[in-house]
XYZ file of C-alpha atoms in Angstrom:
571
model
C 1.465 -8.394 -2.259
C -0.684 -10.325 -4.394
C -1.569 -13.909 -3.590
C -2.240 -16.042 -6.583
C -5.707 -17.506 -7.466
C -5.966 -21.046 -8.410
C -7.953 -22.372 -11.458
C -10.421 -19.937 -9.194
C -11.625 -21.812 -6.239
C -10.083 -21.428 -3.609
C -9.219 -17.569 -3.750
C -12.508 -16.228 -4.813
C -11.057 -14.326 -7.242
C -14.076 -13.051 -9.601
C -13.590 -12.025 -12.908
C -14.761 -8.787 -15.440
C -15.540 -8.260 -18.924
C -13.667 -5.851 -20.953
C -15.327 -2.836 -22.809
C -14.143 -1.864 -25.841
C -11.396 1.225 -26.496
C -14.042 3.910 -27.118
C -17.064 1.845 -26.465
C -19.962 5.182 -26.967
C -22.526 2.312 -24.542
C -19.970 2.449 -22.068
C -19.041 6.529 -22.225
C -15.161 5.595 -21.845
C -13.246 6.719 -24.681
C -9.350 6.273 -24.127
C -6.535 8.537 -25.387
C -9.357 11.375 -25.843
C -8.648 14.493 -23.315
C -7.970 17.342 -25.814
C -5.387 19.363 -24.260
C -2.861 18.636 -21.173
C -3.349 19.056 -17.677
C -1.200 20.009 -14.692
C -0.315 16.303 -13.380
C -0.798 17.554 -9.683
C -2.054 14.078 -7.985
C 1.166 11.900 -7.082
C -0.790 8.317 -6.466
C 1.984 5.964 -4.892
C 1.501 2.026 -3.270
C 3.375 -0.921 -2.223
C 6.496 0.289 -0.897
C 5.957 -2.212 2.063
C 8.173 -1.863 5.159
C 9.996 -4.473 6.208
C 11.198 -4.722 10.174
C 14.630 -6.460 9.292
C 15.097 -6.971 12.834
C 12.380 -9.781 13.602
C 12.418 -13.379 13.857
C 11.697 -15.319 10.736
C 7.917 -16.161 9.106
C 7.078 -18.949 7.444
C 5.572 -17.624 4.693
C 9.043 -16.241 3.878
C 10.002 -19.141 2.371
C 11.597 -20.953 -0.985
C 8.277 -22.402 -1.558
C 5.976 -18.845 -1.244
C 7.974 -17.010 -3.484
C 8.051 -20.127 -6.228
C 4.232 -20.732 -6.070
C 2.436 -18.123 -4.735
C 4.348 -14.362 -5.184
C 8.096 -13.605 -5.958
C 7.795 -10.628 -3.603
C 7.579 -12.577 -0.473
C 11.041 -11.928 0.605
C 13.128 -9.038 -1.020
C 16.760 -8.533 -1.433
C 18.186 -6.968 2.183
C 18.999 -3.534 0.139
C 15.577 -3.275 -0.675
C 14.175 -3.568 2.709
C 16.444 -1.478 4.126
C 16.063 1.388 2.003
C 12.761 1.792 -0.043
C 11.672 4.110 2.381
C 14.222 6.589 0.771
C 12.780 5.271 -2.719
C 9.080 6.402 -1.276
C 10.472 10.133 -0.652
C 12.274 10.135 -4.255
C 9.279 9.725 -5.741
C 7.600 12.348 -3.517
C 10.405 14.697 -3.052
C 10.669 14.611 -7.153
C 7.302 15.422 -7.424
C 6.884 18.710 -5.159
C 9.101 20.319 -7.788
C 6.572 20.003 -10.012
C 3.459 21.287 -9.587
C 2.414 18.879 -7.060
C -0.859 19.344 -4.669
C -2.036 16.029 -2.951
C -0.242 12.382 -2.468
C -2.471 9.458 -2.567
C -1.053 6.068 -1.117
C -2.907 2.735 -1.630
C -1.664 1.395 1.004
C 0.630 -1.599 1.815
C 2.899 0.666 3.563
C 3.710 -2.153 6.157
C 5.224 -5.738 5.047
C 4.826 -7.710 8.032
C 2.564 -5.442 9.299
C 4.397 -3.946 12.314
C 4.010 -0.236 14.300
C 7.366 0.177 13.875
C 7.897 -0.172 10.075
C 4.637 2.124 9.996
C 6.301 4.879 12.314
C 8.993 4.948 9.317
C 6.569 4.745 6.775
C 4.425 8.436 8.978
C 8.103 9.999 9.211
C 9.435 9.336 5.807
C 5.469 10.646 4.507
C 6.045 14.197 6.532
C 9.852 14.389 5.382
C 9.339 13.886 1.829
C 5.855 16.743 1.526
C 8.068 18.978 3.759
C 4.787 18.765 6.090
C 3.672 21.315 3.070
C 1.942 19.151 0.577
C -1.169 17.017 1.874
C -0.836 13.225 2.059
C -3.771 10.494 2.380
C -3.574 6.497 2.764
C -5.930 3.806 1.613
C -4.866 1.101 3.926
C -3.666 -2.313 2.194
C -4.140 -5.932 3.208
C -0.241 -5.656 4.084
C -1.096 -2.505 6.675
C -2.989 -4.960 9.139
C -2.752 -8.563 8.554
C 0.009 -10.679 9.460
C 1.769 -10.385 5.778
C -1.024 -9.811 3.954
C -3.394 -12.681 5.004
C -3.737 -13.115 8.954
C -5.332 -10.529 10.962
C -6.323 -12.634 13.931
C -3.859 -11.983 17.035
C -3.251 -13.204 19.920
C -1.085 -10.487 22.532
C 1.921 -11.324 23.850
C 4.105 -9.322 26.781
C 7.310 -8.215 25.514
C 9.714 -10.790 27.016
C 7.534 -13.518 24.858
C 7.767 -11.316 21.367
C 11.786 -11.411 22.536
C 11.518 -15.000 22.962
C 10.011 -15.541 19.584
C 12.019 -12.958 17.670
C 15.342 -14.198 18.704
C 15.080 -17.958 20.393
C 14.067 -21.060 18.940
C 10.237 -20.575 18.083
C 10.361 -17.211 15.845
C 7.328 -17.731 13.371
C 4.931 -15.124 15.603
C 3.260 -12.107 14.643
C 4.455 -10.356 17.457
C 8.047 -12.145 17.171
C 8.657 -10.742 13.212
C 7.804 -7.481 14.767
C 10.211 -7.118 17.628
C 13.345 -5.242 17.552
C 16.229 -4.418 20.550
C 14.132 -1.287 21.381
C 10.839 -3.088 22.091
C 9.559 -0.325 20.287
C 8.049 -2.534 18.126
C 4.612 -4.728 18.005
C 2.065 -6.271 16.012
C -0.097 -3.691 13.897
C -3.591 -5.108 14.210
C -6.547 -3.204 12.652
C -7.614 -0.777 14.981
C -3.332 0.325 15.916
C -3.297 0.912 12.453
C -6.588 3.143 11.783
C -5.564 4.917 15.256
C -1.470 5.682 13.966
C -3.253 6.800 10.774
C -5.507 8.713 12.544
C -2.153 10.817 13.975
C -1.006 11.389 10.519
C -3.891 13.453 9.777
C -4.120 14.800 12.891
C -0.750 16.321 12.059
C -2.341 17.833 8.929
C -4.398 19.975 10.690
C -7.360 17.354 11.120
C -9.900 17.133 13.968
C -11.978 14.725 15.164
C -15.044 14.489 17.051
C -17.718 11.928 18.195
C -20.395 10.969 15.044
C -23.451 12.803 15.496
C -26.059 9.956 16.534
C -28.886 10.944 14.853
C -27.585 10.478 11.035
C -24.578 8.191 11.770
C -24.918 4.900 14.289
C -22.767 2.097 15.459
C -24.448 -0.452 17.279
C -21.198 -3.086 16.711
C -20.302 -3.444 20.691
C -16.655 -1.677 21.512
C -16.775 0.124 18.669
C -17.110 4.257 18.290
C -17.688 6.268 15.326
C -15.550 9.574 14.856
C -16.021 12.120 12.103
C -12.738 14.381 11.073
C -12.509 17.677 9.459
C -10.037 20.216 8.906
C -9.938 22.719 11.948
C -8.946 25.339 9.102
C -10.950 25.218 6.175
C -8.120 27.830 4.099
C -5.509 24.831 4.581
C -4.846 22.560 1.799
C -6.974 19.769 3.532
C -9.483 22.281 4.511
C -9.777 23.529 1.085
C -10.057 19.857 -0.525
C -13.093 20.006 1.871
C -11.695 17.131 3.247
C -13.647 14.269 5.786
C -13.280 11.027 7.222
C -14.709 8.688 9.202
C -13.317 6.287 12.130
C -14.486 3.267 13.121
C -12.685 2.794 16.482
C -13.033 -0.831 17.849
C -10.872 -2.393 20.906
C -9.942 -5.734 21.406
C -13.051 -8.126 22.702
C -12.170 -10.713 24.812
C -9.354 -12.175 26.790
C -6.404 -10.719 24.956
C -3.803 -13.417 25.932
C -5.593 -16.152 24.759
C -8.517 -14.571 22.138
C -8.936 -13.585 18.741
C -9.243 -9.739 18.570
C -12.410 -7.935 17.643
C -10.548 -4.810 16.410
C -11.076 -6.044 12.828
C -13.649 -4.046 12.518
C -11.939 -0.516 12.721
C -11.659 1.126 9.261
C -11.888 4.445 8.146
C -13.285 5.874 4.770
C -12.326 9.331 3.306
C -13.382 11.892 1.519
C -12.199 14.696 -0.165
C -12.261 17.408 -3.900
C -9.671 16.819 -5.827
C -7.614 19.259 -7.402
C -9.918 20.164 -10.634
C -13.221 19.881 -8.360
C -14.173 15.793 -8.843
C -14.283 14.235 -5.626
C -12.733 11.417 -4.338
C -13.530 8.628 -1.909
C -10.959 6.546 0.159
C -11.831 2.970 0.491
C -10.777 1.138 3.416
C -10.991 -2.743 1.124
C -9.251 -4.522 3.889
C -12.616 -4.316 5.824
C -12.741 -7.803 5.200
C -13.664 -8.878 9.162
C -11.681 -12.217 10.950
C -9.278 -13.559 8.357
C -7.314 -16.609 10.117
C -6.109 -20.021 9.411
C -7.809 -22.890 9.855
C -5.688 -26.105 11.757
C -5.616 -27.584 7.822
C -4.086 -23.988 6.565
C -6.391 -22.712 4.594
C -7.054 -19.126 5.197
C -10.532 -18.094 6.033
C -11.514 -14.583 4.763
C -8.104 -13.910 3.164
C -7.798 -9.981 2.798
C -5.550 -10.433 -0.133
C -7.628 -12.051 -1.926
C -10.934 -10.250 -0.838
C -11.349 -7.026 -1.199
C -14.174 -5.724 0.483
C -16.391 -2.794 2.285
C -18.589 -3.539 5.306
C -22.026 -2.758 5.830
C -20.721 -0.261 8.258
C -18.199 1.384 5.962
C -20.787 1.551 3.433
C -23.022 3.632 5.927
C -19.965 5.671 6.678
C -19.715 6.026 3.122
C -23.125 7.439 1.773
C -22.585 10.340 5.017
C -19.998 11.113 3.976
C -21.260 11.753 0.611
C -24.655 13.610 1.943
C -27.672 13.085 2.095
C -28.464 13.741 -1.725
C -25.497 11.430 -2.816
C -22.910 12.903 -4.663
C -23.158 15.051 -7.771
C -19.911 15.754 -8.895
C -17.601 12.717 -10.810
C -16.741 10.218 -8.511
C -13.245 8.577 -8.315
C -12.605 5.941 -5.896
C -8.937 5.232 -4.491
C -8.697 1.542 -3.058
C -5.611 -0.994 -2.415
C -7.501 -3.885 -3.873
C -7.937 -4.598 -7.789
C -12.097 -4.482 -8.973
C -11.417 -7.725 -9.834
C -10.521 -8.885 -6.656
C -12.851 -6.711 -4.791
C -16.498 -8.599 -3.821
C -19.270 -8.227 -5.576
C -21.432 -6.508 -3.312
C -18.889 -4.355 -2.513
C -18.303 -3.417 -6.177
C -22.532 -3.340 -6.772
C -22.291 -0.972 -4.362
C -19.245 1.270 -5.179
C -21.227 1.630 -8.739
C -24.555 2.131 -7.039
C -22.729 5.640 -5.172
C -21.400 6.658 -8.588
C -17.859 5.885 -9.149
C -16.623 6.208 -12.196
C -13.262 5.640 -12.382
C -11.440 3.289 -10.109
C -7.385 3.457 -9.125
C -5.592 0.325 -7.429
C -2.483 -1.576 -6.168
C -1.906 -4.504 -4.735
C -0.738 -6.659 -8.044
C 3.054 -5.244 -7.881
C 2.721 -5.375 -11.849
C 2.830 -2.856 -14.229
C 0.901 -0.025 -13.971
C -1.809 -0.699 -16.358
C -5.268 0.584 -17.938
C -8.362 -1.575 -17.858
C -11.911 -1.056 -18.741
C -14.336 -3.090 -16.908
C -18.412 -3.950 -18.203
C -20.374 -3.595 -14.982
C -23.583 -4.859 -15.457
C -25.100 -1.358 -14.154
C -27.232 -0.225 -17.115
C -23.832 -1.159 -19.052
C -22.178 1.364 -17.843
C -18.090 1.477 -18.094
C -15.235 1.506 -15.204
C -12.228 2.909 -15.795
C -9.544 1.310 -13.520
C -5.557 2.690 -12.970
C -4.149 -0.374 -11.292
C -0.185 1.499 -10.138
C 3.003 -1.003 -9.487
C 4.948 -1.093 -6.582
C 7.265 1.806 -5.884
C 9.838 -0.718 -4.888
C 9.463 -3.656 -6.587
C 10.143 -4.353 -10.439
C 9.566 -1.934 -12.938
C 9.153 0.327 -9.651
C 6.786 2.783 -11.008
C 4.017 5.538 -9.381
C 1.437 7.336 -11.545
C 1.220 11.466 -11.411
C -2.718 12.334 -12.349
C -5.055 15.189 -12.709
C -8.706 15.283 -13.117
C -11.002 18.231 -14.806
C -14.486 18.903 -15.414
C -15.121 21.039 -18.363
C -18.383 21.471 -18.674
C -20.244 20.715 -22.679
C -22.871 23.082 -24.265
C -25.693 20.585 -22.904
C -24.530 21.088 -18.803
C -23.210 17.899 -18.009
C -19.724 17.483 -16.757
C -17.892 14.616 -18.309
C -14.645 13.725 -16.272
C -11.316 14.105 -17.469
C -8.494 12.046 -16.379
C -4.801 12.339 -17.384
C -2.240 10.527 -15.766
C 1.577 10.023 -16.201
C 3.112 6.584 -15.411
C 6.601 7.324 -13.524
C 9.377 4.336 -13.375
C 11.880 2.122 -15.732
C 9.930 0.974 -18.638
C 10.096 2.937 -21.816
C 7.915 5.001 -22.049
C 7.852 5.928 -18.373
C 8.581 9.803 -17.292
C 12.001 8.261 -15.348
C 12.518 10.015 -12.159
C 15.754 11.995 -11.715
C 16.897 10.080 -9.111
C 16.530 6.979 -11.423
C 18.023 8.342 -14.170
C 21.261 8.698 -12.225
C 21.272 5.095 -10.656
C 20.772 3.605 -14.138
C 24.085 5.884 -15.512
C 26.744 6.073 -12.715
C 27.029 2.502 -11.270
C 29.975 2.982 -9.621
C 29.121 1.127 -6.163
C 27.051 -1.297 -8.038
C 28.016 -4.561 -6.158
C 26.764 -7.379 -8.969
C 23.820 -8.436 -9.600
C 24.571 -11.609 -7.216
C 24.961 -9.838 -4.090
C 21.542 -8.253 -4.590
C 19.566 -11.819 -4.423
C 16.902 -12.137 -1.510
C 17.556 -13.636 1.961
C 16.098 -17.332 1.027
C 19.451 -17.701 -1.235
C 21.221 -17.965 1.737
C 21.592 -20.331 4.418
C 21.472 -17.964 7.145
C 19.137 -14.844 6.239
C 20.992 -12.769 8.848
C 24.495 -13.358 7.066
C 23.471 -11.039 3.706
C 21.619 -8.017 5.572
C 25.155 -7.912 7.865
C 27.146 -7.963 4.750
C 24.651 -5.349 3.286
C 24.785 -3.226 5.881
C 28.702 -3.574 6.427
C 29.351 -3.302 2.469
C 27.678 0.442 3.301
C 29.685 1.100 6.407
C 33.178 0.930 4.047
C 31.312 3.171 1.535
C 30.257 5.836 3.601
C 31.505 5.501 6.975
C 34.914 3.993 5.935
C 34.594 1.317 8.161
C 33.730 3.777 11.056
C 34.160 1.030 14.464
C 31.269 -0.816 15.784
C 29.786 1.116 18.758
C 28.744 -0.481 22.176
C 25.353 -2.005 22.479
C 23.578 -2.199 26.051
C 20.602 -4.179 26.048
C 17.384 -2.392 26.809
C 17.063 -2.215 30.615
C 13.379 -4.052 31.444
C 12.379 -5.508 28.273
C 14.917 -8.775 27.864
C 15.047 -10.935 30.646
C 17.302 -13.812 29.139
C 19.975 -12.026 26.339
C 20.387 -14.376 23.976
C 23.620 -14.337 21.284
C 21.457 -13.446 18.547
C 19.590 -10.918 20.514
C 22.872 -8.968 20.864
C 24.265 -9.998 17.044
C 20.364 -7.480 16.322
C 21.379 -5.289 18.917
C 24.959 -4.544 17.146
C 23.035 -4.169 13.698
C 20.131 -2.156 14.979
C 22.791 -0.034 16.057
C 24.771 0.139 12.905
C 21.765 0.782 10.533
C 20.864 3.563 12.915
C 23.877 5.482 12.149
C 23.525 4.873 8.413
C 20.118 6.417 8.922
C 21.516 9.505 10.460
C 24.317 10.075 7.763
C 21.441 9.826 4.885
C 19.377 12.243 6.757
C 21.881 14.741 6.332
C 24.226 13.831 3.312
C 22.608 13.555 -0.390
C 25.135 11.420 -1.526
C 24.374 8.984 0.975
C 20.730 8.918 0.562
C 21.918 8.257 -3.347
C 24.056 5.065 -2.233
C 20.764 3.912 -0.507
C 18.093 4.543 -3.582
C 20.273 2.751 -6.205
C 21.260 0.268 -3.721
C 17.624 -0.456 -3.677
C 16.934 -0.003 -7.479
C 19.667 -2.111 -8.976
C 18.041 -4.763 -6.220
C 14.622 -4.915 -7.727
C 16.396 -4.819 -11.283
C 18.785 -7.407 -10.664
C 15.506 -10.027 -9.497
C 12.894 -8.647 -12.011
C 12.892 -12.121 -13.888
C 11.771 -13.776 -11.587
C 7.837 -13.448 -12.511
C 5.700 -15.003 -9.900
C 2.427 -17.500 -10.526
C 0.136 -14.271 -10.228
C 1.754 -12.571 -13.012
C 1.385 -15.471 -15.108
C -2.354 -15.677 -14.363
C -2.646 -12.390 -14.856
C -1.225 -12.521 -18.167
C -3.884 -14.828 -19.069
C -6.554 -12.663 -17.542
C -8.692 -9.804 -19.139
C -6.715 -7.353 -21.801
C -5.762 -4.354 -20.695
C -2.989 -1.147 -21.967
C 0.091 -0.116 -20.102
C -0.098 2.921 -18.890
C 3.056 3.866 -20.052
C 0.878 3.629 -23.798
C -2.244 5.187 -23.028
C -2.169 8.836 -21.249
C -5.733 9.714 -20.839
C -9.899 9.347 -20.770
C -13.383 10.904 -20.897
C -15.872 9.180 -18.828
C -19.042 10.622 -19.377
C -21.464 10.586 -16.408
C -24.527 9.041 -18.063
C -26.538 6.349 -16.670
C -27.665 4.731 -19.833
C -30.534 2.035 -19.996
C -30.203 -1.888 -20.029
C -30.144 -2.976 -23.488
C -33.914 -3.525 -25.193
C -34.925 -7.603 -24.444
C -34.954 -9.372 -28.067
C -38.157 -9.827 -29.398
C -39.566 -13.276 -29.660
C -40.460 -14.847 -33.161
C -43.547 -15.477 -34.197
C-alpha cells in the first residue's frame, strides 16, 4: 500500500529527475532490444493477505481510504480470494516457458502469520514445488498495515479479547482467528517463515563465517544459505542469501521489540546470466507512533537498507564486487527509497531497478542519478489484486558487442486489463462469461456498510448457494484452551471460519470453483477502480514516465561515464 506524501514534509518522500528516451549520457535507450526474448521471469507484488477473521483497525476507516490510499479496505471477495488470483497468474505462466518467480513483497495486509502461511502454500501450489520462487519482503510483510512495526506481545486469551470484545484495534487482535493459529508477524517471524520457504527449495543454511562477515548488533546472528544441490534450479541460479536473525530485546509484555532488525538480502543469476540482488527496503529499524500520531520511521514511506544489510550485501557480491549487470528487485519505489540507500545501491552497480508498492500501473521510468550521470532504469509492477491487476513477465540477456562489453538487455511483458496488456486466460474468461456476476454494488468494500461483518457473511453465503447449494451450516466447537470467555461474535467467526474452510476445500479440487473465486475477485477490483486515491493523484503530478503496456524493452549499457566538464569562467 502506498501512503500519500504531503506537499513533501512530512513523508520524506524525495524526488528524481527524468532522463531522456534514448539519452546516449545516460546509456538507456528504450524500445531498442533487437530481437525477442523468452519472457521466463514472472515478477508479481501486492496481492496482500487479508485475515478476514480479526477484530477491526483503525486505519480501516472512511477517512484512510478518502485521504490517504483507496486500498485500505477491499471489497470482502477480494480478500477472500486473491490468493487464487496470485496462482492464476503463476499457474498461467508455467505453461509458458517460465523459470523463476520474483515477488516484491506485500504478501501480508495486516501483517499476520496466518495470512503468510496462505500466502507459502498458495506460492508451492501454484510452481507445482517445480519452478523456483523468491520474495522481497514489503512494508505490508512486517508492520502493522504497512506503517507500525513496534509490538507489544500479548497471550492468546488477550488477542481473543481484542479480536472479538469491545477493544479490537490491536495488532495481535486483527490477527486472531477461532484456531489461535494466528499472531502478529513482526520482523524477525517473518524473515524466519521466509526462511522455511526456501528451505523447502532445497536451501541450507549455516552460521556466517566470522572472519569476512560480523554482527556485533546484540541478539542478533548472521546465517548464510546456499543450495545443498548446486544441479537444482536454485543451485544452478547460484543462488545465496543472507539472514539477519534478531529476537525480541526486552520485556516482551510491556516493550518494544528489537527484532526490527532481522532482514535478509539475496542473491542470485538470472536466467540469461545478469545477476540479481534481493533488497530487504523495509530495513527501516523502530517505526511507531508517537502519543500525537505521527509515525516515526514510517516503512511505507521510507524505503531503506541498513548498514548491516549493506555489509551483507557487498559479501554477497564478493570480494571484487560484481562484474556482471546488476538488477536489483525491491518493494519500495527509488523515489521513495533514502538517499543513502539509493547512493549506495548505485555505488554496487545496479543498473536497472524493479518495484511495487504504488498499486498503480505498471509503468517505465528513467531516473538521473547524480553518479557520473549515469541512468536507472526502473519497472515499478501494480498490484496483482487491485485495479488494473497486472504482473510483468521479463527476461534479461547479455550479448556481448565487438568491443567486449556486455550491455544488458531487458524485455518485459506487462500482464493484466489495460489494452495493451498480454490478458491472462483466466481473465479473459471473467471479463466474457459473467454469469454469477452479482452487480457492481454488492462488490463495494466493508466501510459501505454499517456492520463490516454483515457483507463478508453475505459473500461467503452468496458462494455457498453457488457451489454448495446451500450445503447446511456445520457445528462449531470452540477451540479447547485458547478462549476462556466465548463471546457471541467469537462463535458468529467460528461459524464463518468454518464455512470459508469448506469453500477452500471445494476450490482445491474443482476448477470451476476456483473460477467462481478469481472473477469474484476481479469484477471486485473492477467494479471500485474509480475510486483513485490522493497518491495516485500526486503521482500523476510527479515525474513522467511510459506504461509498460507501451514500451516493451531497453539497453542499458554498463559504462561509468565522467561528470560533465565544469564551465569555464570568462575572462
Amino acid at each position: 500500500m502506498v501512503v500519500v506524501c504531503v506537499a513533501g514534509v512530512l513523508s520524506g518522500c524525495t524526488s528524481t529527475r527524468i532522463v531522456s528516451t534514448g539519452s546516449v549520457r545516460t546509456g538507456i535507450q528504450l524500445g531498442a532490444v533487437p530481437a525477442p526474448l523468452p519472457l521466463d521471469v514472472l515478477v508479481v507484488a501486492d496481492n496482500q493477505q487479508h485475515n478476514v477473521l480479526g477484530g477491526k483497525l483503525r486505519s480501516m476507516s472512511w477517512w484512510t481510504e478518502r485521504f490517504v490510499t483507496s486500498v485500505a479496505v477491499r471489497s470482502p471477495a477480494v480478500n477472500l480470494w486473491s490468493h487464487h488470483v496470485l496462482e492464476r497468474f503463476v499457474e498461467d505462466a508455467r505453461t509458458d516457458g517460465l523459470k523463476l518467480v520474483l515477488h516484491l513483497g506485500d504478501a501480508t495486509d495486516i501483517a499476520c502469520s496466518g495470512e503468510f502461511d496462505v500466502f507459502v502454500r498458495s506460492m508451492q501450489r501454484a510452481t507445482g514445488n517445480s519452478i523456483p520462487w523468491l520474495m522481497a519482503p514489503g512494508n505490508h510483510d512486517s508492520a502493522l498495515a504497512g506503517n507500525i512495526n513496534s509490538y507489544i506481545s500479548k497471550p492468546p486469551e488477550q488477542a481473543f479479547s481484542d479480536a472479538y470484545g469491545d477493544e479490537n484495534f490491536s495488532w495481535s487482535g486483527a490477527c486472531a482467528t477461532p484456531d489461535g493459529k494466528s499472531e502478529a508477524l513482526t520482523k524477525e517471524l517473518l524473515v524466519r517463515a521466509y526462511r522455511r520457504g526456501l528451505e523447502a527449495q532445497g536451501i541450507t543454511f549455516t552460521p556466517a563465517p566470522p572472519d569476512t562477515l560480523k554482527d556485533d548488533a546484540e541478539n542478533c546472528a548472521l546465517w548464510v544459505g546456499r543450495a545443498a544441490d548446486a544441479t537444482s534450479p536454485l543451485g544452478r541460479m547460484e543462488f545465496q542469501a543472507v539472514h539477519r536473525d534478531c529476537t525480541r530485546v526486552g520485556d516482551a509484555q510491556d516493550g518494544y521489540s528489537g527484532n526490527v532488525k532481522a532482514f535478509i538480502a539475496q542473491r542470485l543469476k538470472l536466467p540469461g546470466e545478469a545477476t540479481a540482488l534481493l533488497i530487504d527496503s523495509s530495513d527501516t529499524g523502530l517505526a511507531r507512533a508517537t502519543p500525537y500520531g505521527f509515525l516515526v520511521r514510517n516503512p511505507a514511506l521510507n524505503g531503506d537498507v541498513s548498514d548491516a544489510q549493506r555489509e551483507a550485501i557487498r559479501y554477497l557480491l564478493g570480494p571484487q564486487g560484481n562484474s556482471a549487470p546488476l538488477v536489483v528487485f525491491a518493494h519500495s519505489p527509488w523515489a521513495e527509497m533514502k538517499e543513502g540507500a539509493r547512493d549506495f545501491l548505485m555505488e554496487v552497480g545496479a543498473m536497472a531497478f524493479f518495484s511495487a508498492h504504488t498499486h498503480l500501473r505498471s509503468s517505465v521510468l528513467l531516473h538521473r542519478t547524480g553518479h557520473a550521470e549515469r541512468g536507472l532504469l526502473e519497472l515499478n509492477v501494480g498490484s496483482i489484486v487491485d485495479w488494473p491487476i497486472q504482473a510483468l513477465r521479463a527476461s534479461f540477456a547479455l550479448p556481448r558487442d565487438a568491443k567486449g562489453a556486455s550491455p544488458l538487455h531487458v524485455q518485459w511483458r506487462a500482464l493484466g486489463s489495460l489494452e495493451g496488456d498480454q490478458q491472462p486466460a483466466w481473465m479473459a474468461r471473467c471479463i466474457s462469461d459473467r454469469t454469477h456476476h452479482r452487480g457492481a454494488e454488492t462488490y463495494q468494500r466493508y466501510l459501505h456498510a454499517d456492520d463490516p461483518l454483515g457483507p463478508l457473511q453475505r459473500t461467503v453465503w452468496t458462494a455457498e448457494q453457488v457451489l454448495l447449494e446451500a450445503a447446511p451450516t456445520p457445528v462449531v466447537q470452540p477451540s479447547a484452551g485458547i478462549v476462556t470467555n466465548v463471546t457471541a461474535r467469537w462463535r458468529q467467526m467460528a461459524e464463518l471460519s468454518a464455512r470459508i474452510d469448506r469453500l477452500e476445500a471445494l476450490m482445491s479440487t474443482d476448477a470451476n470453483a476456483r473460477d467462481y473465486a478469481v472473477c469474484q475477485a476481479y469484477w471486485a477490483a473492477e467494479a471500485t477502480r474509480f475510486e483513485a486515491s490522493v497518491g495516485e493523484r500526486a503521482r500523476a503530478k510527479g515525474p513522467a514516465s511510459h506504461l509498460a503496456s507501451e514500451v516493451s524493452s531497453a539497453v542499458l549499457t554498463p559504462v561509468t561515464l565522467p561528470s560533465p566538464a565544469a564551465p569555464v569562467p570568462p575572462r
